[in-house]
Structure formats: structure tokens, C-alpha cells
Amino acid sequence: GAVTAAPGPRSPAPCYAARVTRSFRPRPRRRPSRPLARWLVIPAATRLVGCTAPTEEQTVIVQRPPDGDSSCIGVDGFVVTVQEHGEAPRVYDDLRRAPVLSNQDCRLTQAFSHSDVDVNRPLQITVEGYDAFRQLQVHGTTMMARLSEAPMAPLQLAQAWDVPRRIVVLGLAEIDGGAREAITDFVLEKLVVGNELGKGQKITPVGVFSRAVGDGERPFFHAEPIAFGIPADLLAVTDPIRVTLSRRDGAVLAGDYSLQASGSYLQATFTGRPP
């Protein structure tokens, strides 16, 4: 059998569909075979059954957060995990070219195939959405004791963080030198503007957020722009910010940005390189 995960519909309907097809293979004379299931996570209202053996179908609904819930904003990629009891989990990354910026866009972008699922074992499917630095934004899980019994319950995506966050959406193309894969460290500072006696205006960078970009984060750090969450009390809408990138070759790149509220996130606009 196989498991295939794919995007849900682009209509306003608040869910995606997963179709389950069970296919039972004939029992050989010398050794028993375990019954296998074919899982198809496919767009709603689409039929995808390519089995010649007798099949039964189930549908698993993966529901995005309800309207008004902005917890999916800022997701740069999803991770789909299929866990069959007694087996090692199988994990699939669904990486986005750009972050989720509206609840209606909270969806998988591609299909995944998954084989050899035993219909007589418990099965759990988990979907997690991460920002550019692999901070968990949303998650949902559904499971059942046996695929050969009742349909699986819907998988509802929900907020995965407790501390209030601000989502910052920020393009790096102006400063990363076209070598995103070479970035090792990311630092965000807010620029506090004051006056120094006899010297006029003084700008003081104050550290707000920093992350090392290691192998665990790198798959989600590829989007343009990137999106990430920071504690809401660390940054105000009116704060100008500075981003500094460190590369493997020792180069340090920086850029200044202004912020503007845009719905449920802060949009950063590049204003130039620091003096």
C-alpha cells in the first residue's frame, strides 16, 4: 500500500481532504502477507483510485485553523509525520517558496507518497507548520486503532505557541548576496534613536532576536521573504530594525528596514545598508 499527501482545494472551504484506500493482497501458500492500506491525501472532491484489487475508501479531513485564527501566518514549511505502531516514523517536508500570509493559504503545496501501511495496526498522522527558524506555529494530529475499522477523525490544525508573538515578514534578497545556503547566523536589532549632547542624533542598536542557522533550520530558511515569530513585547510596529547576517566565509552583511503593520503580521521594507 502507499500514502500520498497532497494540497487541499484552493476554494474558501476551510479544509483539505485525505482519501484512504485499503487494498488487500491475496494470501500466498507458503507465507502469510499482512493486509496493506493505500493512503491518498488529495484535493477535496477529487477521486484518485488506481487499484485493480477490491478497495474500500475513507476520507480524512485536515482542517486549517478557523477563520479569525491567525496562528498559521508566518509558516514557511510543513512537516508531515506518519507513525505506524511498532515502526519508525516516516517524515516528509513540505517547503514553501513564500510564507503563509493568510489563513486561506494555510495548506500543503505538494503531494507525498507513503507505502506499506498495515491496516491492522494503530496509525497516527501529524502535520506541523514551522516558521523560517523552525519554531512551531501550528500542529494537528489524528489517529485510529485500526484502519480496517471506522474512519479517522479530522486533523485540525491549531496554534502551537503560548507566548504572544509578532510575526515579521522580511526579504533577505537585498543583503544575502544570493547565497542563502551560506548564512550561519541571523541577528535582528531594533534601532533606538536618541540625541547625544553636542553630537546630535544617535542610533543605538538593541538586540531583539538572534538565531544560528543550522541544518535543522536550513530547510525552512529558503523562502523569500522569510517569516518568523518573536515575543510581542520585544518589538513595536514603529521600531526601525537592522538585520545582520554572518556567512561561512566570514563575511558579515547587514541591512536596515522599516516596519508596517499588514493584517496579522509586520511587513519589513528594506531602506538601505547601515553607514
PDB file of C-alpha atoms in Angstrom:
ATOM      1  CA  GLY A   1       0.000   0.000   0.000  1.00  0.00           C
ATOM      2  CA  ALA A   2       1.000   3.656  -0.176  1.00  0.00           C
ATOM      3  CA  VAL A   3       0.401   7.001   1.499  1.00  0.00           C
ATOM      4  CA  THR A   4       0.166  10.134  -0.632  1.00  0.00           C
ATOM      5  CA  ALA A   5      -0.172  13.613   0.861  1.00  0.00           C
ATOM      6  CA  ALA A   6      -1.257  16.477  -1.377  1.00  0.00           C
ATOM      7  CA  PRO A   7      -2.612  20.044  -1.205  1.00  0.00           C
ATOM      8  CA  GLY A   8      -6.200  20.732  -0.331  1.00  0.00           C
ATOM      9  CA  PRO A   9      -8.509  22.806  -2.534  1.00  0.00           C
ATOM     10  CA  ARG A  10      -7.879  26.477  -3.233  1.00  0.00           C
ATOM     11  CA  SER A  11     -11.513  27.290  -2.582  1.00  0.00           C
ATOM     12  CA  PRO A  12     -12.575  29.139   0.590  1.00  0.00           C
ATOM     13  CA  ALA A  13     -13.649  25.822   2.153  1.00  0.00           C
ATOM     14  CA  PRO A  14     -11.810  25.524   5.499  1.00  0.00           C
ATOM     15  CA  CYS A  15     -10.362  22.045   4.978  1.00  0.00           C
ATOM     16  CA  TYR A  16      -8.361  19.679   2.836  1.00  0.00           C
ATOM     17  CA  ALA A  17      -9.246  16.080   2.129  1.00  0.00           C
ATOM     18  CA  ALA A  18      -7.367  12.861   2.653  1.00  0.00           C
ATOM     19  CA  ARG A  19      -8.739   9.766   0.965  1.00  0.00           C
ATOM     20  CA  VAL A  20      -7.846   6.326   2.320  1.00  0.00           C
ATOM     21  CA  THR A  21      -7.983   3.293   0.062  1.00  0.00           C
ATOM     22  CA  ARG A  22      -7.471  -0.163   1.530  1.00  0.00           C
ATOM     23  CA  SER A  23      -6.215  -2.878  -0.778  1.00  0.00           C
ATOM     24  CA  PHE A  24      -5.990  -6.477   0.408  1.00  0.00           C
ATOM     25  CA  ARG A  25      -3.463  -8.717  -1.294  1.00  0.00           C
ATOM     26  CA  PRO A  26      -4.097 -12.453  -1.865  1.00  0.00           C
ATOM     27  CA  ARG A  27      -2.542 -14.706   0.749  1.00  0.00           C
ATOM     28  CA  PRO A  28       0.351 -16.794  -0.684  1.00  0.00           C
ATOM     29  CA  ARG A  29       0.501 -20.505   0.011  1.00  0.00           C
ATOM     30  CA  ARG A  30       3.831 -20.622   1.880  1.00  0.00           C
ATOM     31  CA  ARG A  31       3.883 -17.460   3.981  1.00  0.00           C
ATOM     32  CA  PRO A  32       1.213 -15.035   5.189  1.00  0.00           C
ATOM     33  CA  SER A  33       1.059 -11.475   3.991  1.00  0.00           C
ATOM     34  CA  ARG A  34      -0.185  -8.625   6.112  1.00  0.00           C
ATOM     35  CA  PRO A  35      -3.095  -6.558   4.809  1.00  0.00           C
ATOM     36  CA  LEU A  36      -1.901  -3.242   3.434  1.00  0.00           C
ATOM     37  CA  ALA A  37      -3.560   0.134   3.093  1.00  0.00           C
ATOM     38  CA  ARG A  38      -3.144   2.797   0.467  1.00  0.00           C
ATOM     39  CA  TRP A  39      -3.486   6.305   1.863  1.00  0.00           C
ATOM     40  CA  LEU A  40      -4.265   9.127  -0.534  1.00  0.00           C
ATOM     41  CA  VAL A  41      -4.227  12.663   0.823  1.00  0.00           C
ATOM     42  CA  ILE A  42      -5.706  14.525  -2.138  1.00  0.00           C
ATOM     43  CA  PRO A  43      -7.650  17.683  -3.029  1.00  0.00           C
ATOM     44  CA  ALA A  44     -11.249  17.605  -1.872  1.00  0.00           C
ATOM     45  CA  ALA A  45     -13.856  16.445  -4.405  1.00  0.00           C
ATOM     46  CA  THR A  46     -11.144  14.697  -6.436  1.00  0.00           C
ATOM     47  CA  ARG A  47     -11.262  10.933  -6.954  1.00  0.00           C
ATOM     48  CA  LEU A  48      -7.939   9.119  -7.141  1.00  0.00           C
ATOM     49  CA  VAL A  49      -8.228   5.335  -7.026  1.00  0.00           C
ATOM     50  CA  GLY A  50      -5.826   3.331  -9.160  1.00  0.00           C
ATOM     51  CA  CYS A  51      -6.127  -0.131  -7.630  1.00  0.00           C
ATOM     52  CA  THR A  52      -7.225  -3.216  -9.549  1.00  0.00           C
ATOM     53  CA  ALA A  53      -7.916  -5.163  -6.326  1.00  0.00           C
ATOM     54  CA  PRO A  54     -11.186  -4.626  -4.396  1.00  0.00           C
ATOM     55  CA  THR A  55     -10.915  -1.421  -2.377  1.00  0.00           C
ATOM     56  CA  GLU A  56     -12.655   0.455   0.392  1.00  0.00           C
ATOM     57  CA  GLU A  57     -12.313   4.214   0.817  1.00  0.00           C
ATOM     58  CA  GLN A  58     -12.204   6.562   3.766  1.00  0.00           C
ATOM     59  CA  THR A  59     -11.676  10.323   3.893  1.00  0.00           C
ATOM     60  CA  VAL A  60      -9.563  12.173   6.450  1.00  0.00           C
ATOM     61  CA  ILE A  61     -10.251  15.904   6.666  1.00  0.00           C
ATOM     62  CA  VAL A  62      -7.280  18.145   7.505  1.00  0.00           C
ATOM     63  CA  GLN A  63      -8.780  21.400   8.709  1.00  0.00           C
ATOM     64  CA  ARG A  64      -6.871  24.679   8.734  1.00  0.00           C
ATOM     65  CA  PRO A  65      -7.349  26.982  11.750  1.00  0.00           C
ATOM     66  CA  PRO A  66     -10.814  28.567  11.777  1.00  0.00           C
ATOM     67  CA  ASP A  67     -11.427  31.990  10.284  1.00  0.00           C
ATOM     68  CA  GLY A  68     -10.119  34.698  12.600  1.00  0.00           C
ATOM     69  CA  ASP A  69      -7.311  32.466  13.891  1.00  0.00           C
ATOM     70  CA  SER A  70      -4.018  33.811  12.541  1.00  0.00           C
ATOM     71  CA  SER A  71      -1.709  31.191  14.073  1.00  0.00           C
ATOM     72  CA  CYS A  72      -0.767  29.796  10.636  1.00  0.00           C
ATOM     73  CA  ILE A  73       0.516  33.199   9.447  1.00  0.00           C
ATOM     74  CA  GLY A  74       4.289  33.017   9.062  1.00  0.00           C
ATOM     75  CA  VAL A  75       4.587  29.294   8.315  1.00  0.00           C
ATOM     76  CA  ASP A  76       7.484  28.696   5.905  1.00  0.00           C
ATOM     77  CA  GLY A  77       7.021  24.941   5.665  1.00  0.00           C
ATOM     78  CA  PHE A  78       5.099  21.925   6.933  1.00  0.00           C
ATOM     79  CA  VAL A  79       6.280  18.564   8.246  1.00  0.00           C
ATOM     80  CA  VAL A  80       4.033  15.524   7.740  1.00  0.00           C
ATOM     81  CA  THR A  81       4.761  12.541  10.004  1.00  0.00           C
ATOM     82  CA  VAL A  82       3.163   9.122   9.548  1.00  0.00           C
ATOM     83  CA  GLN A  83       3.632   6.838  12.555  1.00  0.00           C
ATOM     84  CA  GLU A  84       2.565   3.212  12.360  1.00  0.00           C
ATOM     85  CA  HIS A  85       2.639   1.365  15.681  1.00  0.00           C
ATOM     86  CA  GLY A  86       5.872  -0.562  16.081  1.00  0.00           C
ATOM     87  CA  GLU A  87       7.512   1.111  13.059  1.00  0.00           C
ATOM     88  CA  ALA A  88       9.887   4.053  12.740  1.00  0.00           C
ATOM     89  CA  PRO A  89       8.044   7.289  11.863  1.00  0.00           C
ATOM     90  CA  ARG A  90       8.278   8.460   8.269  1.00  0.00           C
ATOM     91  CA  VAL A  91       8.693  12.205   7.884  1.00  0.00           C
ATOM     92  CA  TYR A  92       8.102  14.420   4.838  1.00  0.00           C
ATOM     93  CA  ASP A  93       8.990  18.118   4.488  1.00  0.00           C
ATOM     94  CA  ASP A  94       6.658  20.407   2.539  1.00  0.00           C
ATOM     95  CA  LEU A  95       8.727  23.560   1.945  1.00  0.00           C
ATOM     96  CA  ARG A  96       7.149  26.755   0.666  1.00  0.00           C
ATOM     97  CA  ARG A  97       8.647  29.317  -1.698  1.00  0.00           C
ATOM     98  CA  ALA A  98       6.960  32.064   0.317  1.00  0.00           C
ATOM     99  CA  PRO A  99       5.391  32.051   3.801  1.00  0.00           C
ATOM    100  CA  VAL A 100       1.724  31.696   4.635  1.00  0.00           C
ATOM    101  CA  LEU A 101       0.318  35.233   4.795  1.00  0.00           C
ATOM    102  CA  SER A 102      -3.407  34.451   5.013  1.00  0.00           C
ATOM    103  CA  ASN A 103      -5.429  31.765   6.730  1.00  0.00           C
ATOM    104  CA  GLN A 104      -6.832  30.642   3.357  1.00  0.00           C
ATOM    105  CA  ASP A 105      -3.268  29.869   2.223  1.00  0.00           C
ATOM    106  CA  CYS A 106      -2.593  27.532   5.158  1.00  0.00           C
ATOM    107  CA  ARG A 107      -2.209  24.373   3.077  1.00  0.00           C
ATOM    108  CA  LEU A 108       0.260  21.800   1.791  1.00  0.00           C
ATOM    109  CA  THR A 109       1.875  22.663  -1.530  1.00  0.00           C
ATOM    110  CA  GLN A 110       2.772  19.217  -2.905  1.00  0.00           C
ATOM    111  CA  ALA A 111       1.969  15.516  -2.749  1.00  0.00           C
ATOM    112  CA  PHE A 112       3.775  12.826  -0.755  1.00  0.00           C
ATOM    113  CA  SER A 113       3.708   9.056  -1.325  1.00  0.00           C
ATOM    114  CA  HIS A 114       3.976   6.533   1.502  1.00  0.00           C
ATOM    115  CA  SER A 115       3.944   2.750   1.125  1.00  0.00           C
ATOM    116  CA  ASP A 116       3.346  -0.419   3.184  1.00  0.00           C
ATOM    117  CA  VAL A 117       0.816   0.589   5.818  1.00  0.00           C
ATOM    118  CA  ASP A 118      -0.680  -2.265   7.863  1.00  0.00           C
ATOM    119  CA  VAL A 119      -4.467  -1.820   8.233  1.00  0.00           C
ATOM    120  CA  ASN A 120      -4.463  -3.850  11.453  1.00  0.00           C
ATOM    121  CA  ARG A 121      -2.064  -1.589  13.358  1.00  0.00           C
ATOM    122  CA  PRO A 122      -2.696   1.787  15.012  1.00  0.00           C
ATOM    123  CA  LEU A 123      -1.729   4.695  12.779  1.00  0.00           C
ATOM    124  CA  GLN A 124      -1.096   8.344  13.625  1.00  0.00           C
ATOM    125  CA  ILE A 125      -0.703  11.256  11.192  1.00  0.00           C
ATOM    126  CA  THR A 126       0.716  14.580  12.395  1.00  0.00           C
ATOM    127  CA  VAL A 127       1.035  17.843  10.468  1.00  0.00           C
ATOM    128  CA  GLU A 128       3.230  20.635  11.870  1.00  0.00           C
ATOM    129  CA  GLY A 129       3.841  24.117  10.466  1.00  0.00           C
ATOM    130  CA  TYR A 130       7.128  25.928  11.165  1.00  0.00           C
ATOM    131  CA  ASP A 131       8.500  29.416  10.613  1.00  0.00           C
ATOM    132  CA  ALA A 132      11.870  30.174   8.994  1.00  0.00           C
ATOM    133  CA  PHE A 133      13.792  29.226  12.148  1.00  0.00           C
ATOM    134  CA  ARG A 134      11.838  26.010  12.748  1.00  0.00           C
ATOM    135  CA  GLN A 135       9.753  27.489  15.515  1.00  0.00           C
ATOM    136  CA  LEU A 136       6.495  25.564  15.705  1.00  0.00           C
ATOM    137  CA  GLN A 137       3.475  27.667  14.688  1.00  0.00           C
ATOM    138  CA  VAL A 138       0.603  25.203  14.181  1.00  0.00           C
ATOM    139  CA  HIS A 139       0.090  21.483  14.578  1.00  0.00           C
ATOM    140  CA  GLY A 140      -2.570  18.815  14.452  1.00  0.00           C
ATOM    141  CA  THR A 141      -2.799  15.045  14.915  1.00  0.00           C
ATOM    142  CA  THR A 142      -5.280  12.320  14.089  1.00  0.00           C
ATOM    143  CA  MET A 143      -5.072   8.619  14.818  1.00  0.00           C
ATOM    144  CA  MET A 144      -7.056   5.407  14.899  1.00  0.00           C
ATOM    145  CA  ALA A 145      -6.606   1.935  16.334  1.00  0.00           C
ATOM    146  CA  ARG A 146      -7.155   0.057  13.055  1.00  0.00           C
ATOM    147  CA  LEU A 147      -7.525   1.359   9.530  1.00  0.00           C
ATOM    148  CA  SER A 148      -9.856  -1.513   8.778  1.00  0.00           C
ATOM    149  CA  GLU A 149     -12.415  -0.058  11.204  1.00  0.00           C
ATOM    150  CA  ALA A 150     -14.074   3.379  11.473  1.00  0.00           C
ATOM    151  CA  PRO A 151     -12.799   6.445   9.574  1.00  0.00           C
ATOM    152  CA  MET A 152     -10.058   8.531  11.163  1.00  0.00           C
ATOM    153  CA  ALA A 153     -11.122  11.710  12.962  1.00  0.00           C
ATOM    154  CA  PRO A 154     -10.446  15.050  11.219  1.00  0.00           C
ATOM    155  CA  LEU A 155      -6.979  16.545  11.662  1.00  0.00           C
ATOM    156  CA  GLN A 156      -7.493  20.084  12.986  1.00  0.00           C
ATOM    157  CA  LEU A 157      -4.546  22.478  12.770  1.00  0.00           C
ATOM    158  CA  ALA A 158      -4.302  24.693  15.852  1.00  0.00           C
ATOM    159  CA  GLN A 159      -1.982  27.235  17.455  1.00  0.00           C
ATOM    160  CA  ALA A 160       1.140  25.644  18.930  1.00  0.00           C
ATOM    161  CA  TRP A 161       2.601  28.520  20.971  1.00  0.00           C
ATOM    162  CA  ASP A 162       1.630  30.084  24.288  1.00  0.00           C
ATOM    163  CA  VAL A 163       3.564  33.383  24.457  1.00  0.00           C
ATOM    164  CA  PRO A 164       2.030  36.144  22.262  1.00  0.00           C
ATOM    165  CA  ARG A 165       4.119  36.627  19.127  1.00  0.00           C
ATOM    166  CA  ARG A 166       4.627  39.171  16.424  1.00  0.00           C
ATOM    167  CA  ILE A 167       5.206  37.679  13.006  1.00  0.00           C
ATOM    168  CA  VAL A 168       7.839  39.549  10.999  1.00  0.00           C
ATOM    169  CA  VAL A 169       7.908  39.095   7.212  1.00  0.00           C
ATOM    170  CA  LEU A 170      11.248  40.180   5.823  1.00  0.00           C
ATOM    171  CA  GLY A 171      13.012  39.853   2.469  1.00  0.00           C
ATOM    172  CA  LEU A 172      16.708  38.997   2.506  1.00  0.00           C
ATOM    173  CA  ALA A 173      17.406  39.216  -1.233  1.00  0.00           C
ATOM    174  CA  GLU A 174      18.827  42.746  -0.882  1.00  0.00           C
ATOM    175  CA  ILE A 175      21.505  41.693   1.611  1.00  0.00           C
ATOM    176  CA  ASP A 176      22.192  37.948   1.436  1.00  0.00           C
ATOM    177  CA  GLY A 177      24.381  38.190  -1.658  1.00  0.00           C
ATOM    178  CA  GLY A 178      22.427  35.439  -3.411  1.00  0.00           C
ATOM    179  CA  ALA A 179      23.995  32.824  -1.147  1.00  0.00           C
ATOM    180  CA  ARG A 180      21.245  31.945   1.325  1.00  0.00           C
ATOM    181  CA  GLU A 181      22.720  28.491   1.890  1.00  0.00           C
ATOM    182  CA  ALA A 182      25.943  30.103   3.208  1.00  0.00           C
ATOM    183  CA  ILE A 183      24.224  32.002   6.048  1.00  0.00           C
ATOM    184  CA  THR A 184      25.159  30.692   9.512  1.00  0.00           C
ATOM    185  CA  ASP A 185      23.770  33.366  11.863  1.00  0.00           C
ATOM    186  CA  PHE A 186      20.872  35.825  11.855  1.00  0.00           C
ATOM    187  CA  VAL A 187      20.624  38.811  14.207  1.00  0.00           C
ATOM    188  CA  LEU A 188      17.755  41.315  14.416  1.00  0.00           C
ATOM    189  CA  GLU A 189      18.180  44.565  16.335  1.00  0.00           C
ATOM    190  CA  LYS A 190      15.798  47.472  16.833  1.00  0.00           C
ATOM    191  CA  LEU A 191      17.313  50.904  16.291  1.00  0.00           C
ATOM    192  CA  VAL A 192      16.726  53.254  19.207  1.00  0.00           C
ATOM    193  CA  VAL A 193      17.047  56.858  18.047  1.00  0.00           C
ATOM    194  CA  GLY A 194      18.174  59.436  20.613  1.00  0.00           C
ATOM    195  CA  ASN A 195      20.214  62.595  20.954  1.00  0.00           C
ATOM    196  CA  GLU A 196      23.740  62.768  22.302  1.00  0.00           C
ATOM    197  CA  LEU A 197      24.736  66.081  23.860  1.00  0.00           C
ATOM    198  CA  GLY A 198      26.853  68.055  21.433  1.00  0.00           C
ATOM    199  CA  LYS A 199      26.816  65.334  18.792  1.00  0.00           C
ATOM    200  CA  GLY A 200      23.233  65.358  17.557  1.00  0.00           C
ATOM    201  CA  GLN A 201      21.216  62.269  16.762  1.00  0.00           C
ATOM    202  CA  LYS A 202      22.497  58.900  17.919  1.00  0.00           C
ATOM    203  CA  ILE A 203      21.233  55.488  16.802  1.00  0.00           C
ATOM    204  CA  THR A 204      21.719  52.625  19.253  1.00  0.00           C
ATOM    205  CA  PRO A 205      21.099  49.032  18.074  1.00  0.00           C
ATOM    206  CA  VAL A 206      19.370  46.921  20.730  1.00  0.00           C
ATOM    207  CA  GLY A 207      19.381  43.164  20.289  1.00  0.00           C
ATOM    208  CA  VAL A 208      15.929  41.634  19.918  1.00  0.00           C
ATOM    209  CA  PHE A 209      16.276  38.261  18.208  1.00  0.00           C
ATOM    210  CA  SER A 210      19.162  36.046  17.088  1.00  0.00           C
ATOM    211  CA  ARG A 211      19.372  32.532  15.698  1.00  0.00           C
ATOM    212  CA  ALA A 212      22.060  30.210  14.430  1.00  0.00           C
ATOM    213  CA  VAL A 213      21.034  28.779  11.065  1.00  0.00           C
ATOM    214  CA  GLY A 214      21.999  25.127  11.373  1.00  0.00           C
ATOM    215  CA  ASP A 215      20.991  22.020   9.455  1.00  0.00           C
ATOM    216  CA  GLY A 216      17.727  21.739  11.408  1.00  0.00           C
ATOM    217  CA  GLU A 217      16.598  25.247  10.441  1.00  0.00           C
ATOM    218  CA  ARG A 218      18.045  25.449   6.950  1.00  0.00           C
ATOM    219  CA  PRO A 219      15.220  23.680   5.068  1.00  0.00           C
ATOM    220  CA  PHE A 220      12.785  26.386   6.251  1.00  0.00           C
ATOM    221  CA  PHE A 221      15.192  29.310   5.780  1.00  0.00           C
ATOM    222  CA  HIS A 222      14.999  29.171   1.981  1.00  0.00           C
ATOM    223  CA  ALA A 223      11.779  31.143   1.401  1.00  0.00           C
ATOM    224  CA  GLU A 224      11.737  34.720   0.079  1.00  0.00           C
ATOM    225  CA  PRO A 225      10.635  36.585   2.052  1.00  0.00           C
ATOM    226  CA  ILE A 226      11.187  34.695   5.286  1.00  0.00           C
ATOM    227  CA  ALA A 227       8.738  34.877   8.179  1.00  0.00           C
ATOM    228  CA  PHE A 228       9.392  34.284  11.849  1.00  0.00           C
ATOM    229  CA  GLY A 229       7.819  34.922  15.235  1.00  0.00           C
ATOM    230  CA  ILE A 230       9.286  36.904  18.125  1.00  0.00           C
ATOM    231  CA  PRO A 231       7.784  37.698  21.552  1.00  0.00           C
ATOM    232  CA  ALA A 232       5.308  40.530  21.083  1.00  0.00           C
ATOM    233  CA  ASP A 233       6.786  42.698  23.841  1.00  0.00           C
ATOM    234  CA  LEU A 234      10.226  42.910  22.194  1.00  0.00           C
ATOM    235  CA  LEU A 235       9.275  44.882  19.094  1.00  0.00           C
ATOM    236  CA  ALA A 236       6.844  47.695  18.346  1.00  0.00           C
ATOM    237  CA  VAL A 237       5.258  48.437  14.999  1.00  0.00           C
ATOM    238  CA  THR A 238       7.110  51.753  14.776  1.00  0.00           C
ATOM    239  CA  ASP A 239      10.591  50.365  15.554  1.00  0.00           C
ATOM    240  CA  PRO A 240      13.140  50.578  12.728  1.00  0.00           C
ATOM    241  CA  ILE A 241      15.235  47.411  12.653  1.00  0.00           C
ATOM    242  CA  ARG A 242      18.615  46.167  11.461  1.00  0.00           C
ATOM    243  CA  VAL A 243      19.320  42.640  10.251  1.00  0.00           C
ATOM    244  CA  THR A 244      22.861  41.247  10.265  1.00  0.00           C
ATOM    245  CA  LEU A 245      23.794  38.004   8.511  1.00  0.00           C
ATOM    246  CA  SER A 246      27.013  36.050   9.037  1.00  0.00           C
ATOM    247  CA  ARG A 247      28.303  33.701   6.340  1.00  0.00           C
ATOM    248  CA  ARG A 248      30.573  30.673   6.429  1.00  0.00           C
ATOM    249  CA  ASP A 249      33.338  32.582   4.643  1.00  0.00           C
ATOM    250  CA  GLY A 250      33.439  35.158   7.459  1.00  0.00           C
ATOM    251  CA  ALA A 251      31.567  37.888   5.576  1.00  0.00           C
ATOM    252  CA  VAL A 252      29.066  39.960   7.550  1.00  0.00           C
ATOM    253  CA  LEU A 253      26.113  41.504   5.677  1.00  0.00           C
ATOM    254  CA  ALA A 254      23.616  43.985   7.120  1.00  0.00           C
ATOM    255  CA  GLY A 255      20.538  45.940   6.107  1.00  0.00           C
ATOM    256  CA  ASP A 256      18.129  48.396   7.716  1.00  0.00           C
ATOM    257  CA  TYR A 257      14.340  48.039   7.481  1.00  0.00           C
ATOM    258  CA  SER A 258      11.197  49.902   8.432  1.00  0.00           C
ATOM    259  CA  LEU A 259       8.132  48.082   9.750  1.00  0.00           C
ATOM    260  CA  GLN A 260       4.491  48.439   8.832  1.00  0.00           C
ATOM    261  CA  ALA A 261       1.504  46.531  10.162  1.00  0.00           C
ATOM    262  CA  SER A 262      -0.134  44.407   7.480  1.00  0.00           C
ATOM    263  CA  GLY A 263      -3.061  42.439   8.824  1.00  0.00           C
ATOM    264  CA  SER A 264      -1.751  39.848  11.273  1.00  0.00           C
ATOM    265  CA  TYR A 265       1.964  40.419  10.674  1.00  0.00           C
ATOM    266  CA  LEU A 266       4.629  43.112  10.431  1.00  0.00           C
ATOM    267  CA  GLN A 267       5.953  43.738   6.919  1.00  0.00           C
ATOM    268  CA  ALA A 268       9.623  44.822   6.855  1.00  0.00           C
ATOM    269  CA  THR A 269      10.728  47.087   3.991  1.00  0.00           C
ATOM    270  CA  PHE A 270      14.410  47.421   3.120  1.00  0.00           C
ATOM    271  CA  THR A 271      15.617  51.010   3.495  1.00  0.00           C
ATOM    272  CA  GLY A 272      19.351  50.636   2.833  1.00  0.00           C
ATOM    273  CA  ARG A 273      22.613  49.417   4.275  1.00  0.00           C
ATOM    274  CA  PRO A 274      23.839  50.825   7.587  1.00  0.00           C
ATOM    275  CA  PRO A 275      26.526  53.540   7.431  1.00  0.00           C
TER     276      PRO A 275
END
